[in-house]
Amino acid sequence: MLTSKPFSKARRALLSAALSVTVAAGFLYSPAEAADPIKVAAIYTVPVEQQWVSRIDKALKAAQERGEITYTFSENVANTDYERVMREYAEQGMDLVVGEAFAVERAARKVAAEYPETAFLMGSSFGPAQPNFAVFDNWIHEPSYLSGMIAGATTKSNVIGMVGGFAIPEVNRLMHAFMDGATAVNPDVKFLVTFINSWYDPPKAKESAFAMIDKGADILYAERFGVSDAAKEKGLLAIGNVIDTSGDYPGTILSSALWHMEPTIDRAIGAVVDDSFEPADYGPFSFMSYGGGSFIVDESLAPADAVAAAKEKEQEILDGLFRVNVNDTEPKSTM
């Protein structure tokens, strides 16, 4: 557990005083209303509009709108600058720093250890570390499996193209889950898999998707921006990932696996507020059972029996009766 911090002591004193006043006045007591907002900063290596980052930003802005935090962020931070930006926010007295340590694991953990009074919650492929380095990830393999079921039942060519950013565990497990869902309902389906080695390069992702269409793919798994644009231009269907883009691509997005960062962020904020923040793995809060992931489907584009089967499997996941396999190895094309 983090050592007691000045802001925590002050907050406890404030809450105690507020409790006395509200009880005496006969009003209900709300800690969220009484406490001063904590200071939160986020560090992003890509534009805040990027899928993964946008979910974190959305959850933090919601907390700010509730008055629980003040929120600032830096976007497009180069890996070589990441350590410096972390230090700057810690020096500014941030109570919680949120970010992504995938490409800067050693540097990020080193900085966190130098500022034990600051809580760090970082996207990471590895585990938490004392005294203050907690980790998270977008574990949306469950809704990815369900979107795979829809795709496998909908494809007519039995060829699905998949374009990813980097072949890291966080991406690999979602793609494998999707492939498992597709083959569970259609053993004949084949996959074309490409990684563009970038988190944000829509033109490159679009070109990769066009190449897959030329090879017979009639459904595209859009792990990156740009893929759905290719599907739209060719009159084909796409599978969304992390965010719902159906409003931008009407008639194109067949199904999506969505990530909701609120359960993770809200728990981290609560732990900082009550001075109980510990280095822990927040990853499970992205599971569907915690509301961290969800599945949507455009029922006008999918076979009715496929929608029914996917929703039945969704309920089994929520009831704890079905577990989606986790496979972190790099997925390969099967044709």
GROMACS .gro file of C-alpha atoms in nm, residues 176-330:
model
  155
  176HIS     CA    1  -0.732  -1.525  -3.163
  177ALA     CA    2  -1.059  -1.496  -2.971
  178PHE     CA    3  -1.226  -1.355  -3.280
  179MET     CA    4  -1.089  -1.638  -3.493
  180ASP     CA    5  -1.205  -1.897  -3.238
  181GLY     CA    6  -1.555  -1.752  -3.240
  182ALA     CA    7  -1.567  -1.757  -3.619
  183THR     CA    8  -1.446  -2.115  -3.657
  184ALA     CA    9  -1.678  -2.232  -3.377
  185VAL     CA   10  -1.976  -2.160  -3.604
  186ASN     CA   11  -1.802  -2.205  -3.940
  187PRO     CA   12  -1.510  -2.452  -3.953
  188ASP     CA   13  -1.449  -2.365  -4.320
  189VAL     CA   14  -1.358  -2.001  -4.263
  190LYS     CA   15  -1.001  -1.893  -4.344
  191PHE     CA   16  -0.809  -1.586  -4.227
  192LEU     CA   17  -0.566  -1.339  -4.377
  193VAL     CA   18  -0.363  -1.168  -4.102
  194THR     CA   19  -0.144  -0.860  -4.137
  195PHE     CA   20   0.022  -0.628  -3.883
  196ILE     CA   21   0.108  -0.276  -3.995
  197ASN     CA   22   0.359  -0.217  -3.709
  198SER     CA   23   0.198   0.113  -3.612
  199TRP     CA   24  -0.069   0.217  -3.365
  200TYR     CA   25  -0.193   0.495  -3.587
  201ASP     CA   26  -0.148   0.479  -3.962
  202PRO     CA   27  -0.494   0.468  -4.125
  203PRO     CA   28  -0.363   0.486  -4.485
  204LYS     CA   29  -0.135   0.187  -4.431
  205ALA     CA   30  -0.413  -0.011  -4.263
  206LYS     CA   31  -0.647   0.073  -4.549
  207GLU     CA   32  -0.400  -0.047  -4.810
  208SER     CA   33  -0.349  -0.373  -4.620
  209ALA     CA   34  -0.725  -0.421  -4.617
  210PHE     CA   35  -0.751  -0.360  -4.992
  211ALA     CA   36  -0.488  -0.632  -5.048
  212MET     CA   37  -0.699  -0.876  -4.846
  213ILE     CA   38  -1.010  -0.787  -5.042
  214ASP     CA   39  -0.820  -0.868  -5.362
  215LYS     CA   40  -0.754  -1.214  -5.215
  216GLY     CA   41  -1.123  -1.282  -5.152
  217ALA     CA   42  -1.196  -1.142  -4.806
  218ASP     CA   43  -1.556  -1.023  -4.775
  219ILE     CA   44  -1.540  -0.930  -4.404
  220LEU     CA   45  -1.259  -0.726  -4.247
  221TYR     CA   46  -1.154  -0.725  -3.882
  222ALA     CA   47  -1.068  -0.360  -3.812
  223GLU     CA   48  -0.828  -0.364  -3.521
  224ARG     CA   49  -0.686  -0.034  -3.657
  225PHE     CA   50  -0.838   0.278  -3.807
  226GLY     CA   51  -0.845   0.273  -4.187
  227VAL     CA   52  -0.974  -0.081  -4.234
  228SER     CA   53  -1.340   0.015  -4.215
  229ASP     CA   54  -1.278   0.282  -4.478
  230ALA     CA   55  -1.163   0.011  -4.717
  231ALA     CA   56  -1.468  -0.201  -4.639
  232LYS     CA   57  -1.700   0.095  -4.696
  233GLU     CA   58  -1.541   0.183  -5.030
  234LYS     CA   59  -1.578  -0.176  -5.154
  235GLY     CA   60  -1.928  -0.229  -5.016
  236LEU     CA   61  -1.815  -0.498  -4.772
  237LEU     CA   62  -1.859  -0.551  -4.397
  238ALA     CA   63  -1.619  -0.479  -4.111
  239ILE     CA   64  -1.584  -0.583  -3.749
  240GLY     CA   65  -1.518  -0.300  -3.505
  241ASN     CA   66  -1.276  -0.310  -3.215
  242VAL     CA   67  -1.270  -0.113  -2.886
  243ILE     CA   68  -1.506   0.167  -2.997
  244ASP     CA   69  -1.839   0.180  -3.178
  245THR     CA   70  -1.785   0.335  -3.521
  246SER     CA   71  -2.116   0.226  -3.671
  247GLY     CA   72  -2.235   0.586  -3.678
  248ASP     CA   73  -1.943   0.678  -3.903
  249TYR     CA   74  -1.985   0.372  -4.125
  250PRO     CA   75  -2.358   0.298  -4.148
  251GLY     CA   76  -2.428  -0.031  -4.317
  252THR     CA   77  -2.062  -0.135  -4.289
  253ILE     CA   78  -1.999  -0.229  -3.925
  254LEU     CA   79  -2.140  -0.576  -3.878
  255SER     CA   80  -2.044  -0.623  -3.513
  256SER     CA   81  -1.803  -0.477  -3.259
  257ALA     CA   82  -1.623  -0.572  -2.940
  258LEU     CA   83  -1.630  -0.264  -2.718
  259TRP     CA   84  -1.403  -0.164  -2.431
  260HIS     CA   85  -1.532   0.038  -2.136
  261MET     CA   86  -1.253   0.180  -1.920
  262GLU     CA   87  -1.486   0.324  -1.655
  263PRO     CA   88  -1.478   0.023  -1.418
  264THR     CA   89  -1.097   0.035  -1.413
  265ILE     CA   90  -1.061   0.411  -1.380
  266ASP     CA   91  -1.333   0.446  -1.117
  267ARG     CA   92  -1.174   0.181  -0.896
  268ALA     CA   93  -0.831   0.340  -0.924
  269ILE     CA   94  -0.969   0.684  -0.838
  270GLY     CA   95  -1.158   0.541  -0.541
  271ALA     CA   96  -0.844   0.371  -0.413
  272VAL     CA   97  -0.643   0.693  -0.435
  273VAL     CA   98  -0.919   0.891  -0.263
  274ASP     CA   99  -0.941   0.655   0.036
  275ASP     CA  100  -0.563   0.606   0.050
  276SER     CA  101  -0.583   0.235  -0.028
  277PHE     CA  102  -0.415   0.235  -0.369
  278GLU     CA  103  -0.188  -0.065  -0.413
  279PRO     CA  104   0.015  -0.205  -0.703
  280ALA     CA  105  -0.238  -0.445  -0.851
  281ASP     CA  106  -0.353  -0.587  -1.183
  282TYR     CA  107  -0.668  -0.400  -1.287
  283GLY     CA  108  -0.698  -0.604  -1.607
  284PRO     CA  109  -0.995  -0.817  -1.498
  285PHE     CA  110  -1.212  -0.506  -1.467
  286SER     CA  111  -1.223  -0.505  -1.848
  287PHE     CA  112  -1.408  -0.838  -1.842
  288MET     CA  113  -1.774  -0.838  -1.943
  289SER     CA  114  -1.885  -0.940  -1.593
  290TYR     CA  115  -1.752  -0.609  -1.458
  291GLY     CA  116  -1.901  -0.405  -1.741
  292GLY     CA  117  -1.557  -0.347  -1.890
  293GLY     CA  118  -1.646  -0.505  -2.223
  294SER     CA  119  -1.957  -0.544  -2.434
  295PHE     CA  120  -2.073  -0.683  -2.766
  296ILE     CA  121  -2.295  -0.517  -3.025
  297VAL     CA  122  -2.426  -0.637  -3.359
  298ASP     CA  123  -2.620  -0.475  -3.641
  299GLU     CA  124  -2.906  -0.722  -3.663
  300SER     CA  125  -3.005  -0.590  -4.006
  301LEU     CA  126  -2.673  -0.716  -4.147
  302ALA     CA  127  -2.639  -1.053  -3.971
  303PRO     CA  128  -2.838  -1.378  -3.999
  304ALA     CA  129  -3.104  -1.394  -3.727
  305ASP     CA  130  -2.991  -1.737  -3.607
  306ALA     CA  131  -2.633  -1.612  -3.576
  307VAL     CA  132  -2.746  -1.318  -3.362
  308ALA     CA  133  -2.947  -1.551  -3.140
  309ALA     CA  134  -2.653  -1.790  -3.098
  310ALA     CA  135  -2.413  -1.507  -3.012
  311LYS     CA  136  -2.650  -1.358  -2.755
  312GLU     CA  137  -2.697  -1.700  -2.598
  313LYS     CA  138  -2.318  -1.738  -2.571
  314GLU     CA  139  -2.295  -1.386  -2.430
  315GLN     CA  140  -2.528  -1.484  -2.148
  316GLU     CA  141  -2.322  -1.795  -2.079
  317ILE     CA  142  -2.012  -1.574  -2.044
  318LEU     CA  143  -2.194  -1.337  -1.806
  319ASP     CA  144  -2.322  -1.634  -1.605
  320GLY     CA  145  -1.970  -1.775  -1.576
  321LEU     CA  146  -2.060  -2.085  -1.775
  322PHE     CA  147  -1.827  -2.024  -2.070
  323ARG     CA  148  -1.467  -1.907  -2.080
  324VAL     CA  149  -1.307  -1.767  -2.391
  325ASN     CA  150  -0.959  -1.906  -2.446
  326VAL     CA  151  -0.669  -1.663  -2.403
  327ASN     CA  152  -0.395  -1.708  -2.663
  328ASP     CA  153  -0.120  -1.445  -2.665
  329THR     CA  154   0.083  -1.594  -2.951
  330GLU     CA  155   0.100  -1.414  -3.283
   0.00000   0.00000   0.00000
